[in-house]
Coordinates of C-alpha atoms and ligand atoms in Angstrom, one line a residue:
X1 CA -24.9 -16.5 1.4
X2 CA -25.6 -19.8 -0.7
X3 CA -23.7 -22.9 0.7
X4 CA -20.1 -23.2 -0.5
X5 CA -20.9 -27.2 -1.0
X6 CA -24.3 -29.0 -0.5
X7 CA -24.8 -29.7 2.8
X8 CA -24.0 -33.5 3.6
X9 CA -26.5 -36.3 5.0
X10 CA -25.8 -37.5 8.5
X11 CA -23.6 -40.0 8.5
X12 CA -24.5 -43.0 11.3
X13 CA -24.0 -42.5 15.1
X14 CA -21.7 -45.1 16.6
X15 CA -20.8 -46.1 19.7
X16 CA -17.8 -44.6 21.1
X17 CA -15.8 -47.9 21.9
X18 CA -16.3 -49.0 18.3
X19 CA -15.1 -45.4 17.0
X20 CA -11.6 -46.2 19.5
X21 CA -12.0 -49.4 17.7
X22 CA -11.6 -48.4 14.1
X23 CA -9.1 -45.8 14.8
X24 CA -6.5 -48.9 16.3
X25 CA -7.3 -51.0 14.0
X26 CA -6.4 -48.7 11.3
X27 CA -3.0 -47.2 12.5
X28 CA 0.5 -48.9 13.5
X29 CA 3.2 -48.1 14.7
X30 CA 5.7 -46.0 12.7
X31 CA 9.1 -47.1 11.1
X32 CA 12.0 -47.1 13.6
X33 CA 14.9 -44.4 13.7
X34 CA 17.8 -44.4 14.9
X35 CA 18.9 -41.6 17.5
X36 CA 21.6 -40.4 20.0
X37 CA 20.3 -41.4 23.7
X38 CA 20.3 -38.4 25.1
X39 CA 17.7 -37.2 22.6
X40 CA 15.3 -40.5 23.6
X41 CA 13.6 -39.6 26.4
X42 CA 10.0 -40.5 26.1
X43 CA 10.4 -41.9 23.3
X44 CA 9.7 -45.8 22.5
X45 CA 12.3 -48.8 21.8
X46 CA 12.1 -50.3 19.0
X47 CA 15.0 -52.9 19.4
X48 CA 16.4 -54.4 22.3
X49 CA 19.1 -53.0 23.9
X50 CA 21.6 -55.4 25.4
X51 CA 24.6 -55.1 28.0
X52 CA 27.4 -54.8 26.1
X53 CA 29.3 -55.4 29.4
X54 CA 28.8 -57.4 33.1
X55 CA 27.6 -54.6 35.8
X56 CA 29.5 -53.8 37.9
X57 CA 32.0 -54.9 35.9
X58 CA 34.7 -55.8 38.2
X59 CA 34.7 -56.4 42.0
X60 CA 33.5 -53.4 44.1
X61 CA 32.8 -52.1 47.4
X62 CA 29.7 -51.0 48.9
X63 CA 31.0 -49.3 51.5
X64 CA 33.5 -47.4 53.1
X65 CA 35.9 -49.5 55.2
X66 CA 38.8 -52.2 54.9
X67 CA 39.5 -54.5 52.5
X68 CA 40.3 -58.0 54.6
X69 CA 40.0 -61.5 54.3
X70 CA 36.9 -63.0 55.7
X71 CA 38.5 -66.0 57.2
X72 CA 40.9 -63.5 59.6
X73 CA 37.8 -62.9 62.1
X74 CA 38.2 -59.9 64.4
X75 CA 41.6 -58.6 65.4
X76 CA 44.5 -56.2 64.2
X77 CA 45.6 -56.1 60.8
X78 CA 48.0 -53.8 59.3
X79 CA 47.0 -51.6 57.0
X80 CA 49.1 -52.1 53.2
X81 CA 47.2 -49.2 51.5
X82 CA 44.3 -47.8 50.0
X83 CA 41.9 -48.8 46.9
X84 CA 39.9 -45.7 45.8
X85 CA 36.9 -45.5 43.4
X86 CA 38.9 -45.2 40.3
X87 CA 41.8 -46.6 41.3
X88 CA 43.6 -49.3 38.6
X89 CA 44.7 -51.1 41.8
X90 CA 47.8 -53.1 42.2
X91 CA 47.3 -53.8 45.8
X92 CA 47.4 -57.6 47.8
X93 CA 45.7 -58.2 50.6
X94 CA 47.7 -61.4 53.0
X95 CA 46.6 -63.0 55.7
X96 CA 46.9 -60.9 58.8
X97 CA 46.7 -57.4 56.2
X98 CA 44.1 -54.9 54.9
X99 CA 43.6 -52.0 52.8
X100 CA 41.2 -49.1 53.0
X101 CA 38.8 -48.8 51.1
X102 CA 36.0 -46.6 49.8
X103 CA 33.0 -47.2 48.0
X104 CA 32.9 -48.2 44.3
X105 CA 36.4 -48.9 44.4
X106 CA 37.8 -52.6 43.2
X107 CA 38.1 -54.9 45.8
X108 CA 42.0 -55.4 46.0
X109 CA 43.3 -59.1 45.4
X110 CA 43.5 -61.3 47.8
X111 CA 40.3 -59.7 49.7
X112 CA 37.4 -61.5 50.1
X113 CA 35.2 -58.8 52.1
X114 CA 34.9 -55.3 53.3
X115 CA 34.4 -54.4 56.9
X116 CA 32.9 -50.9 57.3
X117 CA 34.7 -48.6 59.0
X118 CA 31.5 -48.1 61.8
X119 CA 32.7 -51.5 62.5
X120 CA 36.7 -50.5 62.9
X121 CA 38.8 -48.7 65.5
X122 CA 42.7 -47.2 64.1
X123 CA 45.7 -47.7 65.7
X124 CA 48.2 -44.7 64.6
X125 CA 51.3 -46.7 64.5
X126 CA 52.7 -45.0 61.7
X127 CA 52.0 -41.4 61.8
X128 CA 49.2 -41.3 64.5
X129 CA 46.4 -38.6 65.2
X130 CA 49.1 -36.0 65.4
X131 CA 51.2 -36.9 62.7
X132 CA 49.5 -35.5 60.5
X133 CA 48.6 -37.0 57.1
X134 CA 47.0 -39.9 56.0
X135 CA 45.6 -41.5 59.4
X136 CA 44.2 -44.8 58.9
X137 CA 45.7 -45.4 56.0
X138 CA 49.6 -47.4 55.2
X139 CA 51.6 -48.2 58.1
X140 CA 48.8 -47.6 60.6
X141 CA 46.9 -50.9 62.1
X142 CA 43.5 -51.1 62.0
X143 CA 41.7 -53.1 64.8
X144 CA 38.1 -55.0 63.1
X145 CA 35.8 -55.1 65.6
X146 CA 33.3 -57.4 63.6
X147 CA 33.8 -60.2 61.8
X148 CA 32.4 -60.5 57.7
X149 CA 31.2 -62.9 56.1
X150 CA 32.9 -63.9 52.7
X151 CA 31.6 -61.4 50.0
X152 CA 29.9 -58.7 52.7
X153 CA 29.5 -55.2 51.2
X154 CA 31.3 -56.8 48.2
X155 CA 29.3 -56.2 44.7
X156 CA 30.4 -59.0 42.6
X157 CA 31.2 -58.8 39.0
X158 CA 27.7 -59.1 37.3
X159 CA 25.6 -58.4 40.3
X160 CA 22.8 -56.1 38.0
X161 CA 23.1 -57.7 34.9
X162 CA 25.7 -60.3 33.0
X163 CA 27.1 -59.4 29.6
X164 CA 24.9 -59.8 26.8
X165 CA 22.0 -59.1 29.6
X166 CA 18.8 -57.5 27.6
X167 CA 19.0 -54.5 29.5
X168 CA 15.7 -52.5 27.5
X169 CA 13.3 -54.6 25.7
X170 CA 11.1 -53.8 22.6
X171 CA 8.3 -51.4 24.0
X172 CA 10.3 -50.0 26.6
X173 CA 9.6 -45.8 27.8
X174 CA 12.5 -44.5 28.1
X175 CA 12.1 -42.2 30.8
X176 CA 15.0 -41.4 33.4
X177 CA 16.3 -44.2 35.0
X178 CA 15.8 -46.3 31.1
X179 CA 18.1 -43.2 29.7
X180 CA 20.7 -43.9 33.0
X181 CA 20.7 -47.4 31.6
X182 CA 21.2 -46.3 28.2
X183 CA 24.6 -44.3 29.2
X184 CA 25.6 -47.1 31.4
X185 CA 25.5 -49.8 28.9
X186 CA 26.9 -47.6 26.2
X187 CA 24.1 -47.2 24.1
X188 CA 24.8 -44.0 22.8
X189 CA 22.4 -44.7 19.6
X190 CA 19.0 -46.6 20.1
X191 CA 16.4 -47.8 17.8
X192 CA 13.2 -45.8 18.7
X193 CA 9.7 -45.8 16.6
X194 CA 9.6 -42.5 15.0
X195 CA 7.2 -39.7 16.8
X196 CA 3.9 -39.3 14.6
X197 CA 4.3 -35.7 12.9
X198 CA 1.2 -33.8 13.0
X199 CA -0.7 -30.7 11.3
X200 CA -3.2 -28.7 13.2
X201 CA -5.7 -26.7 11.9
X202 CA -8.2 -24.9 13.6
X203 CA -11.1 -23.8 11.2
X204 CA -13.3 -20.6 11.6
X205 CA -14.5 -17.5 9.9
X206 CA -14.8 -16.3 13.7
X207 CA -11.5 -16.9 14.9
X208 CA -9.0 -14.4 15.9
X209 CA -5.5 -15.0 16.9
X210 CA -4.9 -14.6 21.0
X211 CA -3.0 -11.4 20.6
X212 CA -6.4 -9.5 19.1
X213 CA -9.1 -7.8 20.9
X214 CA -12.0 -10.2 18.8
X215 CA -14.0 -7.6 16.3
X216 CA -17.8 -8.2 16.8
X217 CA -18.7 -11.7 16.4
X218 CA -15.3 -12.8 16.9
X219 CA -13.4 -14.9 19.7
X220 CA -9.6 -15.7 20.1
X221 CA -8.5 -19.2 18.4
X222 CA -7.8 -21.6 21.7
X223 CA -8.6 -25.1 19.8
X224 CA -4.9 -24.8 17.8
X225 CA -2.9 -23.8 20.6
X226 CA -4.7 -26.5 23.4
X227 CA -4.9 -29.6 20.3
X228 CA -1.0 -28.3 19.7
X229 CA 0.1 -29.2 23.2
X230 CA -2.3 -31.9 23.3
X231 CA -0.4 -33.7 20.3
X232 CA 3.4 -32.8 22.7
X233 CA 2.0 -34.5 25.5
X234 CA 0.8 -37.7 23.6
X235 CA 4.3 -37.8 21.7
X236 CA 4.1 -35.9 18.7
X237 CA 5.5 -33.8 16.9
X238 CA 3.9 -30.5 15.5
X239 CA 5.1 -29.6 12.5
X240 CA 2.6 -27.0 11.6
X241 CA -0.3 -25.8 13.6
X242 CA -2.6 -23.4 11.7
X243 CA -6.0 -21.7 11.3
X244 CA -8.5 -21.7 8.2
X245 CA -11.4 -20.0 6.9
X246 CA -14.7 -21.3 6.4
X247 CA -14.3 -21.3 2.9
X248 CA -13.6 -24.0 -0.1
X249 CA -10.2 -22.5 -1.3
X250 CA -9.1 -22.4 3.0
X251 CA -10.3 -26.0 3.3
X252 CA -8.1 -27.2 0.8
X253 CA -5.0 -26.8 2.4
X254 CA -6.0 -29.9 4.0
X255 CA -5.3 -31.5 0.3
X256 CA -1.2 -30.5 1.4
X257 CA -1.4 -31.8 4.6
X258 CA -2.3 -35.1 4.0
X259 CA 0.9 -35.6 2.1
X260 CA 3.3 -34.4 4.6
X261 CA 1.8 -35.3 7.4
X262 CA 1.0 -38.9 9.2
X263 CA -1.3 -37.3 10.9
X264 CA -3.9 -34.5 10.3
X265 CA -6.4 -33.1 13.6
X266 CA -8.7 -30.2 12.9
X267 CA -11.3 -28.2 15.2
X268 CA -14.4 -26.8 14.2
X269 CA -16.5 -27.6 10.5
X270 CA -17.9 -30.8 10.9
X271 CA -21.5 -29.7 12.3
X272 CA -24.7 -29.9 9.9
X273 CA -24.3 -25.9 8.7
X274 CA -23.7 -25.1 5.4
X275 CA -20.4 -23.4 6.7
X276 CA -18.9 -26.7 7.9
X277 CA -16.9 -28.3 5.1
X278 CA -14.5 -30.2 6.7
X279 CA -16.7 -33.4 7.2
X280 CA -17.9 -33.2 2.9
X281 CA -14.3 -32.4 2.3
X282 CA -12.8 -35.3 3.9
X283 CA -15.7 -37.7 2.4
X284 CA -15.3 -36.0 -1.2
X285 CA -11.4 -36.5 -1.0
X286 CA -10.8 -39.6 1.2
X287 CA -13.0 -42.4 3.0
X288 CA -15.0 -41.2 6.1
X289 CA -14.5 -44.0 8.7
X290 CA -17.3 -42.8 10.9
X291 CA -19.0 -39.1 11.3
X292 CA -20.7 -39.7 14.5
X293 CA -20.3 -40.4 18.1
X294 CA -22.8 -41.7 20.5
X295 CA -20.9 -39.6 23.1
X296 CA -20.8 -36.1 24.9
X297 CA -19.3 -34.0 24.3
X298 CA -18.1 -34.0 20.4
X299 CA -20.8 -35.7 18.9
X300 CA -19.8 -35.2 15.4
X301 CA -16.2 -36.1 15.7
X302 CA -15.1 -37.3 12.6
X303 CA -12.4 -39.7 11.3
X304 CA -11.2 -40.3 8.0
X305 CA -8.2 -41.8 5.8
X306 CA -7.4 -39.4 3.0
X307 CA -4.4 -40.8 0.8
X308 CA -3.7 -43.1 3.7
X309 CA -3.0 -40.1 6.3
X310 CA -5.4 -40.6 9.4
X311 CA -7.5 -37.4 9.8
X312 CA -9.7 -36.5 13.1
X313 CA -12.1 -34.0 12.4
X314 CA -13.0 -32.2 16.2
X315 CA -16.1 -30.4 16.4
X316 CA -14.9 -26.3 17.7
X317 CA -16.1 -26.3 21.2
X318 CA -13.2 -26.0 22.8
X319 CA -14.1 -28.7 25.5
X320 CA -15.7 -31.5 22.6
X321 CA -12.3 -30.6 21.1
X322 CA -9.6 -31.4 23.8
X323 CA -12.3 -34.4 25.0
X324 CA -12.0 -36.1 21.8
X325 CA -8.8 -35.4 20.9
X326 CA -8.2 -37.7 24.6
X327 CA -10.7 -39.9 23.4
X328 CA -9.7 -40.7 20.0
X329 CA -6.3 -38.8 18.8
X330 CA -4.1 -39.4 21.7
X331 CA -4.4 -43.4 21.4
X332 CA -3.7 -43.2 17.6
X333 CA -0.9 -41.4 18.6
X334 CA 0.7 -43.4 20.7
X335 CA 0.0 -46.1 18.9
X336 CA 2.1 -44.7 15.8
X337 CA 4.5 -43.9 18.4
X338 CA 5.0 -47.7 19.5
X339 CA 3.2 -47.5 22.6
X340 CA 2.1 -50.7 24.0
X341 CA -0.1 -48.7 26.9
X342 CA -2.6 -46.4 24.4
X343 CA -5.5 -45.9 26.9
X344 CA -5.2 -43.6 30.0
X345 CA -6.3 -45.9 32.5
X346 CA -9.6 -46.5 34.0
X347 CA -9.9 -46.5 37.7
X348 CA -13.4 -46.9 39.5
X349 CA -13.8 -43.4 40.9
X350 CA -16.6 -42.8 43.8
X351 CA -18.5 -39.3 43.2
X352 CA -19.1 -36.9 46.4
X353 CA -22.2 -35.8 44.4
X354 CA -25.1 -36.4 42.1
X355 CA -24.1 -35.9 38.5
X356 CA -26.8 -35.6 35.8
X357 CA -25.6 -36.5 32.7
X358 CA -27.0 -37.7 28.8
X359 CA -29.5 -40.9 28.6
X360 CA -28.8 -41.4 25.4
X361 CA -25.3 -41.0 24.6
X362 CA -21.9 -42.0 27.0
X363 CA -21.3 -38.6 28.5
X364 CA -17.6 -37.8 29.5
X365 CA -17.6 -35.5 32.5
X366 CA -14.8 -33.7 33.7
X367 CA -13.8 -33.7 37.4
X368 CA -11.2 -33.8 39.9
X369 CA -10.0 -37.0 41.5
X370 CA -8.2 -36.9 44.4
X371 CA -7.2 -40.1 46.8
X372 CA -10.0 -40.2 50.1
X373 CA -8.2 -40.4 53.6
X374 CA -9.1 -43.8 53.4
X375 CA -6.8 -44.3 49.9
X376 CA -9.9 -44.6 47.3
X377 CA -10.5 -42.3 44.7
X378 CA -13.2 -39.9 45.0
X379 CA -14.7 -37.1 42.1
X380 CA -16.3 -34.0 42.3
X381 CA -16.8 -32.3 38.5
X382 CA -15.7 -29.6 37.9
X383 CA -19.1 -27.2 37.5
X384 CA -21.1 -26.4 35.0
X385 CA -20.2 -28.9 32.0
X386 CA -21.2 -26.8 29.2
X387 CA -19.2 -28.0 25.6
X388 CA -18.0 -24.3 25.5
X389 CA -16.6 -24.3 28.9
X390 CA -13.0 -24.5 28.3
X391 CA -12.5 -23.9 32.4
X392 CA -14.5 -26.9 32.9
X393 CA -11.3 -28.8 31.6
X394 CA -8.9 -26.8 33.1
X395 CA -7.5 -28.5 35.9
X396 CA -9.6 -31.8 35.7
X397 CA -7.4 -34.8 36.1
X398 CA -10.4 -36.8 35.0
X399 CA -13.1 -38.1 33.2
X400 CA -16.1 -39.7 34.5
X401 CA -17.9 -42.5 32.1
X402 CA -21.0 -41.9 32.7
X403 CA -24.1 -43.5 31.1
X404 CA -27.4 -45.5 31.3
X405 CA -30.5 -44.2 30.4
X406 CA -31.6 -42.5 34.0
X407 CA -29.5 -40.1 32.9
X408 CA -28.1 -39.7 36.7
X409 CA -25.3 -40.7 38.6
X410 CA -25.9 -40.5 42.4
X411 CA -23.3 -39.0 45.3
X412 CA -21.6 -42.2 46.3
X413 CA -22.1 -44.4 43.0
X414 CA -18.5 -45.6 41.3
X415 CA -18.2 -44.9 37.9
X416 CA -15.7 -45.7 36.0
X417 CA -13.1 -42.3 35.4
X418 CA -10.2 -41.9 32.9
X419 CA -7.4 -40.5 34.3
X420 CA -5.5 -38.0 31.9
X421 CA -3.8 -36.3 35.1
X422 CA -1.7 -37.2 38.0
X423 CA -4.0 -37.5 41.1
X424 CA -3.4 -35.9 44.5
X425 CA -3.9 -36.9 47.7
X426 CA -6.6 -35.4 50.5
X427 CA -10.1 -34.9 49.4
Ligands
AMP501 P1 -18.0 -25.5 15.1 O1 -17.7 -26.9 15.5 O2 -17.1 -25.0 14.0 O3 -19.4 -25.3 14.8 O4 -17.7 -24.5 16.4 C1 -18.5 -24.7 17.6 C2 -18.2 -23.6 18.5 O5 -16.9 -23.7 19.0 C3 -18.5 -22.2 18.1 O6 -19.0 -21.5 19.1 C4 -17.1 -21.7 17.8 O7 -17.0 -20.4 17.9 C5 -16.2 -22.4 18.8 N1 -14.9 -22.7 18.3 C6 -14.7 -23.3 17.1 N2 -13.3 -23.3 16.8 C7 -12.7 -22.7 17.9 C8 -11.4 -22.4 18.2 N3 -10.4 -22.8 17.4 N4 -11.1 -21.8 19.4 C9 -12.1 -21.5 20.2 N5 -13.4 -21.7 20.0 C10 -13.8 -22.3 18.8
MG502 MG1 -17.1 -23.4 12.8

């Protein structure tokens, strides 16, 4: 079969913290919208959010108890009623008097303190044990057994934040407790920076969908479901995730993409085969940024601006694809998400074992991090780290850095790892 287009010349290997490097520099983060609260979580703020209110906002009790004033020491006091979480109030504590109390609810006037009811012992004057009823409360004495200071197990009126407090600033993940704020303050709107949209295509004449049994010569499409998820975790949002042929007219649809898209991610075509037209067709129809990777795997990741719209070319093995797409998609997109954290971090991992890896090229290796029983990390990989190895990637919580021209890391070396999972404990 004659090549659909010429095949290209190699474009220049770079390293792979200038690739990172030209990716930031060429997105930002994406316009703000505005959205209800309880659709925000994970999202980034965009504008700060402040108290519209003090918190708590009037007097309250942390605890259950009696309502007294401070300055009355130990001793009886008789009991003028009860202030319940809630309650308008209305009640006046005197000299001499208390009123139950239980948590959250104002402190009544007059009161200065609250003395827990651990530190209490009731007198049933009024209705008694066997009275029935309300014991403790109206008409009944209560004998403190501990004196208070002024204010004890009192929250006073702007104890978490004043009115006008910034509650949430500019960069803020709103996770759970930031949403708790959000309904506390009243922020039932929030600015947020809008989620980058995405299209994902995975290329190949060979590709099946999952729910075939492959023909000869033909495996199941894993790249658009795993780069699909991959774009969720990193904040964005899929709006289309499809597959194309090796072919000029199937290519194309990238031409659509581009323009509906902030974002375009493909897998597969950008090798030097006269089959793999996504790298000529993003240099014939945009600007190739780079074409080439001094890394491993995904040596000929690709990234281009076509019309403005920031396209990452993967190469198809399934582990170069999900590799890069941690190396270089994921911080675009949370970048154009507002993130102010991009990179996974780095911690400095010791390995259990020898690890041979590339001389000439960074090599990212996956592996398993787990805290040592003395708290520092340690690695093992996770077997045979073959490009095509999509198992090798299942599970791993990490990747190991590893270079130099040896082309070996020893059982015991630390080497830097990025961390794209939660880690365990136990080794
Ligand atoms: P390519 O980068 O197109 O040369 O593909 C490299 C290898 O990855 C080939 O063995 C492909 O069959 C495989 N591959 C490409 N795309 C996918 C995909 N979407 N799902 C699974 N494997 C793929
Ligand atoms: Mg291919």
């Amino acid at each position: 079969m004659p090549p659909l287009r010429a095949p290209h010349a190699p474009t220049p290997e770079i390293p792979v913290d200038d690739a990172l490097a030209l990716i930031l520099a060429s997105v930002a983060p994406l316009p703000a919208e505005r959205i209800p609260f309880t659709q925000a979580a994970g999202r980034v703020l965009a504008a700060p959010v402040t108290a519209r209110e003090a918190m708590p906002p009037f007097a309250a009790s942390s605890r259950d108890g009696y309502a007294v004033i401070a300055a009355d020491g130990i001793g009886t006091r008789r009991v003028i009623g009860e202030a319940v979480a809630g309650g308008a109030g209305g009640l006046v504590v005197t000299a001499g008097t208390a009123a139950r109390i239980t948590t959250g609810a104002p402190l009544p006037a007059g009161a200065d303190a609250v003395v827990m009811v651990e530190d209490t012992e009731r007198n049933f004057v009024a209705r008694g044990p066997d009275g029935g009823g309300d014991v403790g409360g109206a008409g009944d004495d209560v004998v403190v057994l501990r004196a208070v200071e002024v204010g004890e197990n009192v929250r006073p009126v702007g104890q978490d934040y004043a009115a006008g407090d910034v509650l949430l600033a500019p960069g803020a993940v709103l996770g759970p407790a930031e949403i708790g704020l959000l309904a506390s303050g009243g922020a039932i709107e929030v600015d947020v920076f809008r989620r980058p949209r995405v299209i994902v295509y995975s290329t190949g004449d060979e590709l099946v969908e999952p729910d075939r049994t492959p023909g000869p010569g033909q495996i199941r499409d894993s790249n658009r479901f795993a780069m699909a998820e991959a774009v969720k975790e990193a904040g964005g949002e899929v709006v289309f995730a499809g597959r194309l042929g090796d072919n000029a007219d199937d290519v194309d649809a990238l031409a659509a993409a581009v323009t509906s898209a902030d974002v375009v991610v493909t897998s597969g075509g950008v090798s030097m085969g006269h089959m793999d037209l996504v790298k000529p067709w993003l240099a014939a129809n945009g600007t190739l940024v780079f074409g080439r990777v001094r890394t491993k795997p995904g040596k000929p990741v690709t990234f281009a601006r076509v019309g403005g719209t920031p396209c990452f070319a993967l190469p198809g093995f399934p582990v170069s694809t999900l590799v890069c797409f941690e190396l270089f998609v994921r911080p675009a997109l949370r970048a154009m998400g507002g993130h102010i954290d991009v990179r996974r971090p780095l911690w400095p991992v010791t390995l259990v074992h020898d690890v041979a890896h590339a001389g000439d090229r960074v090599e990212f290796a996956r592996a398993v991090v787990k805290l040592g029983a003395d708290g520092r990390p340690v690695a093992r990989t996770t077997g045979f780290q073959g490009s095509g190895r999509l198992l090798s990637m299942a599970g791993a919580n990490a990747l190991l850095r590893l270079e130099g021209a040896e082309g070996l890391a020893r059982a015991g070396d630390v080497v830097p790892a990025l961390i794209i999972a939660p880690v365990g404990g136990g080794s």
